JSON list of C-alpha atoms in Angstrom, two decimals:
[
{"chain": "A", "resi": 1, "resn": "MET", "atom": "CA", "xyz": [33.30, 30.00, -25.45]},
{"chain": "A", "resi": 2, "resn": "SER", "atom": "CA", "xyz": [29.72, 29.51, -26.61]},
{"chain": "A", "resi": 3, "resn": "SER", "atom": "CA", "xyz": [27.42, 26.83, -25.29]},
{"chain": "A", "resi": 4, "resn": "LEU", "atom": "CA", "xyz": [27.70, 24.95, -28.59]},
{"chain": "A", "resi": 5, "resn": "GLU", "atom": "CA", "xyz": [31.50, 25.03, -28.38]},
{"chain": "A", "resi": 6, "resn": "GLN", "atom": "CA", "xyz": [31.39, 23.82, -24.77]},
{"chain": "A", "resi": 7, "resn": "ASP", "atom": "CA", "xyz": [29.12, 20.92, -25.76]},
{"chain": "A", "resi": 8, "resn": "ALA", "atom": "CA", "xyz": [31.48, 19.95, -28.60]},
{"chain": "A", "resi": 9, "resn": "ALA", "atom": "CA", "xyz": [34.52, 20.10, -26.29]},
{"chain": "A", "resi": 10, "resn": "LEU", "atom": "CA", "xyz": [32.75, 17.99, -23.66]},
{"chain": "A", "resi": 11, "resn": "HIS", "atom": "CA", "xyz": [31.72, 15.44, -26.30]},
{"chain": "A", "resi": 12, "resn": "ALA", "atom": "CA", "xyz": [35.32, 15.17, -27.56]},
{"chain": "A", "resi": 13, "resn": "LEU", "atom": "CA", "xyz": [36.58, 14.73, -23.99]},
{"chain": "A", "resi": 14, "resn": "CYS", "atom": "CA", "xyz": [34.05, 11.94, -23.34]},
{"chain": "A", "resi": 15, "resn": "GLU", "atom": "CA", "xyz": [35.10, 10.13, -26.51]},
{"chain": "A", "resi": 16, "resn": "GLN", "atom": "CA", "xyz": [38.76, 10.40, -25.45]},
{"chain": "A", "resi": 17, "resn": "LEU", "atom": "CA", "xyz": [37.94, 9.00, -22.00]},
{"chain": "A", "resi": 18, "resn": "GLN", "atom": "CA", "xyz": [36.05, 6.09, -23.54]},
{"chain": "A", "resi": 19, "resn": "LYS", "atom": "CA", "xyz": [39.10, 5.22, -25.70]},
{"chain": "A", "resi": 20, "resn": "ILE", "atom": "CA", "xyz": [41.35, 5.33, -22.62]},
{"chain": "A", "resi": 21, "resn": "HIS", "atom": "CA", "xyz": [38.98, 2.96, -20.78]},
{"chain": "A", "resi": 22, "resn": "GLN", "atom": "CA", "xyz": [39.05, 0.55, -23.72]},
{"chain": "A", "resi": 23, "resn": "GLN", "atom": "CA", "xyz": [42.86, 0.63, -23.84]},
{"chain": "A", "resi": 24, "resn": "ALA", "atom": "CA", "xyz": [43.07, -0.01, -20.08]},
{"chain": "A", "resi": 25, "resn": "GLU", "atom": "CA", "xyz": [40.73, -3.01, -20.35]},
{"chain": "A", "resi": 26, "resn": "ILE", "atom": "CA", "xyz": [42.73, -4.44, -23.26]},
{"chain": "A", "resi": 27, "resn": "ALA", "atom": "CA", "xyz": [45.88, -4.08, -21.14]},
{"chain": "A", "resi": 28, "resn": "GLY", "atom": "CA", "xyz": [44.20, -6.11, -18.38]},
{"chain": "A", "resi": 29, "resn": "LEU", "atom": "CA", "xyz": [43.72, -3.20, -15.99]},
{"chain": "A", "resi": 30, "resn": "PHE", "atom": "CA", "xyz": [40.69, -2.84, -13.76]},
{"chain": "A", "resi": 31, "resn": "ILE", "atom": "CA", "xyz": [39.02, 0.53, -14.37]},
{"chain": "A", "resi": 32, "resn": "GLY", "atom": "CA", "xyz": [36.74, 0.40, -11.33]},
{"chain": "A", "resi": 33, "resn": "ASP", "atom": "CA", "xyz": [33.42, 0.71, -13.14]},
{"chain": "A", "resi": 34, "resn": "ARG", "atom": "CA", "xyz": [31.92, -2.29, -11.34]},
{"chain": "A", "resi": 35, "resn": "GLU", "atom": "CA", "xyz": [32.30, -4.41, -8.24]},
{"chain": "A", "resi": 36, "resn": "LEU", "atom": "CA", "xyz": [34.91, -7.16, -8.28]},
{"chain": "A", "resi": 37, "resn": "LEU", "atom": "CA", "xyz": [33.31, -10.52, -9.05]},
{"chain": "A", "resi": 38, "resn": "ASP", "atom": "CA", "xyz": [33.15, -13.50, -6.74]},
{"chain": "A", "resi": 39, "resn": "CYS", "atom": "CA", "xyz": [31.59, -16.85, -7.72]},
{"chain": "A", "resi": 40, "resn": "THR", "atom": "CA", "xyz": [29.80, -18.34, -4.73]},
{"chain": "A", "resi": 41, "resn": "HIS", "atom": "CA", "xyz": [29.47, -21.67, -6.57]},
{"chain": "A", "resi": 42, "resn": "CYS", "atom": "CA", "xyz": [33.15, -22.51, -7.09]},
{"chain": "A", "resi": 43, "resn": "GLY", "atom": "CA", "xyz": [35.07, -19.88, -5.13]},
{"chain": "A", "resi": 44, "resn": "LEU", "atom": "CA", "xyz": [36.78, -18.12, -8.04]},
{"chain": "A", "resi": 45, "resn": "GLN", "atom": "CA", "xyz": [37.18, -14.43, -7.30]},
{"chain": "A", "resi": 46, "resn": "GLU", "atom": "CA", "xyz": [38.66, -11.32, -8.84]},
{"chain": "A", "resi": 47, "resn": "ASP", "atom": "CA", "xyz": [41.29, -9.16, -7.23]},
{"chain": "A", "resi": 48, "resn": "VAL", "atom": "CA", "xyz": [43.32, -6.14, -8.30]},
{"chain": "A", "resi": 49, "resn": "LEU", "atom": "CA", "xyz": [47.09, -6.07, -7.93]},
{"chain": "A", "resi": 50, "resn": "ILE", "atom": "CA", "xyz": [48.85, -2.93, -6.74]},
{"chain": "A", "resi": 51, "resn": "ASP", "atom": "CA", "xyz": [49.74, -2.06, -10.35]},
{"chain": "A", "resi": 52, "resn": "GLY", "atom": "CA", "xyz": [46.06, -2.17, -11.37]},
{"chain": "A", "resi": 53, "resn": "ARG", "atom": "CA", "xyz": [46.01, -5.54, -13.13]},
{"chain": "A", "resi": 54, "resn": "LEU", "atom": "CA", "xyz": [42.88, -7.64, -12.73]},
{"chain": "A", "resi": 55, "resn": "VAL", "atom": "CA", "xyz": [43.53, -11.24, -11.64]},
{"chain": "A", "resi": 56, "resn": "THR", "atom": "CA", "xyz": [41.45, -14.22, -10.55]},
{"chain": "A", "resi": 57, "resn": "HIS", "atom": "CA", "xyz": [42.21, -16.87, -7.97]},
{"chain": "A", "resi": 58, "resn": "GLN", "atom": "CA", "xyz": [40.49, -19.32, -5.65]},
{"chain": "A", "resi": 59, "resn": "ALA", "atom": "CA", "xyz": [39.15, -17.63, -2.52]},
{"chain": "A", "resi": 60, "resn": "ASP", "atom": "CA", "xyz": [40.63, -20.28, -0.24]},
{"chain": "A", "resi": 61, "resn": "ALA", "atom": "CA", "xyz": [44.06, -20.44, -1.92]},
{"chain": "A", "resi": 62, "resn": "ALA", "atom": "CA", "xyz": [47.08, -19.89, 0.32]},
{"chain": "A", "resi": 63, "resn": "ASP", "atom": "CA", "xyz": [48.66, -17.73, -2.38]},
{"chain": "A", "resi": 64, "resn": "ALA", "atom": "CA", "xyz": [46.71, -15.51, -4.74]},
{"chain": "A", "resi": 65, "resn": "THR", "atom": "CA", "xyz": [48.41, -16.68, -7.93]},
{"chain": "A", "resi": 66, "resn": "ASP", "atom": "CA", "xyz": [46.50, -15.54, -11.01]},
{"chain": "A", "resi": 67, "resn": "SER", "atom": "CA", "xyz": [44.55, -18.41, -12.54]},
{"chain": "A", "resi": 68, "resn": "GLY", "atom": "CA", "xyz": [44.48, -16.68, -15.92]},
{"chain": "A", "resi": 69, "resn": "LEU", "atom": "CA", "xyz": [40.70, -17.17, -16.08]},
{"chain": "A", "resi": 70, "resn": "ARG", "atom": "CA", "xyz": [38.48, -14.15, -16.70]},
{"chain": "A", "resi": 71, "resn": "PHE", "atom": "CA", "xyz": [34.78, -13.69, -16.07]},
{"chain": "A", "resi": 72, "resn": "ALA", "atom": "CA", "xyz": [32.96, -13.09, -19.36]},
{"chain": "A", "resi": 73, "resn": "ALA", "atom": "CA", "xyz": [30.38, -10.35, -19.74]},
{"chain": "A", "resi": 74, "resn": "ALA", "atom": "CA", "xyz": [26.96, -11.59, -20.87]},
{"chain": "A", "resi": 75, "resn": "ASP", "atom": "CA", "xyz": [24.58, -9.54, -23.03]},
{"chain": "A", "resi": 76, "resn": "ASP", "atom": "CA", "xyz": [22.19, -8.96, -20.10]},
{"chain": "A", "resi": 77, "resn": "GLY", "atom": "CA", "xyz": [24.76, -7.18, -17.90]},
{"chain": "A", "resi": 78, "resn": "ASN", "atom": "CA", "xyz": [25.62, -10.29, -15.89]},
{"chain": "A", "resi": 79, "resn": "PHE", "atom": "CA", "xyz": [28.86, -12.27, -15.98]},
{"chain": "A", "resi": 80, "resn": "ILE", "atom": "CA", "xyz": [29.68, -15.94, -16.57]},
{"chain": "A", "resi": 81, "resn": "CYS", "atom": "CA", "xyz": [32.18, -17.70, -14.33]},
{"chain": "A", "resi": 82, "resn": "PRO", "atom": "CA", "xyz": [34.93, -19.16, -16.53]},
{"chain": "A", "resi": 83, "resn": "GLN", "atom": "CA", "xyz": [35.51, -22.03, -14.13]},
{"chain": "A", "resi": 84, "resn": "CYS", "atom": "CA", "xyz": [32.02, -23.41, -13.46]},
{"chain": "A", "resi": 85, "resn": "GLY", "atom": "CA", "xyz": [29.69, -21.48, -15.82]},
{"chain": "A", "resi": 86, "resn": "ALA", "atom": "CA", "xyz": [27.58, -19.90, -13.05]},
{"chain": "A", "resi": 87, "resn": "VAL", "atom": "CA", "xyz": [25.83, -16.62, -13.83]},
{"chain": "A", "resi": 88, "resn": "ILE", "atom": "CA", "xyz": [26.90, -13.76, -11.57]},
{"chain": "A", "resi": 89, "resn": "ALA", "atom": "CA", "xyz": [25.00, -10.48, -11.33]},
{"chain": "A", "resi": 90, "resn": "GLY", "atom": "CA", "xyz": [27.05, -7.54, -12.52]},
{"chain": "A", "resi": 91, "resn": "ASP", "atom": "CA", "xyz": [27.00, -4.58, -10.14]},
{"chain": "A", "resi": 92, "resn": "PHE", "atom": "CA", "xyz": [28.03, -1.46, -12.01]},
{"chain": "A", "resi": 93, "resn": "PHE", "atom": "CA", "xyz": [28.67, 1.91, -10.44]},
{"chain": "A", "resi": 94, "resn": "ALA", "atom": "CA", "xyz": [26.52, 4.78, -11.60]}
]
């Protein structure tokens, strides 16, 4: 396999992986590309269930029932808390 063919195969594999990540996010799964979020202002935090689903709940809640709220990504790489509107720094893995 030539270097050009290897580059093309690697490019196709990367595109396929990107599509799988998008499908996982649409399905509500956490793909592990960043730290879980925690709002220090109101106590809303993310958690991952054993089946990979991303949920949010109050940090001090006796049960970790999913609130249904989701942190929204901002254009600058930060996140907005859906409960109180606080800006939370997004920590992405390299």
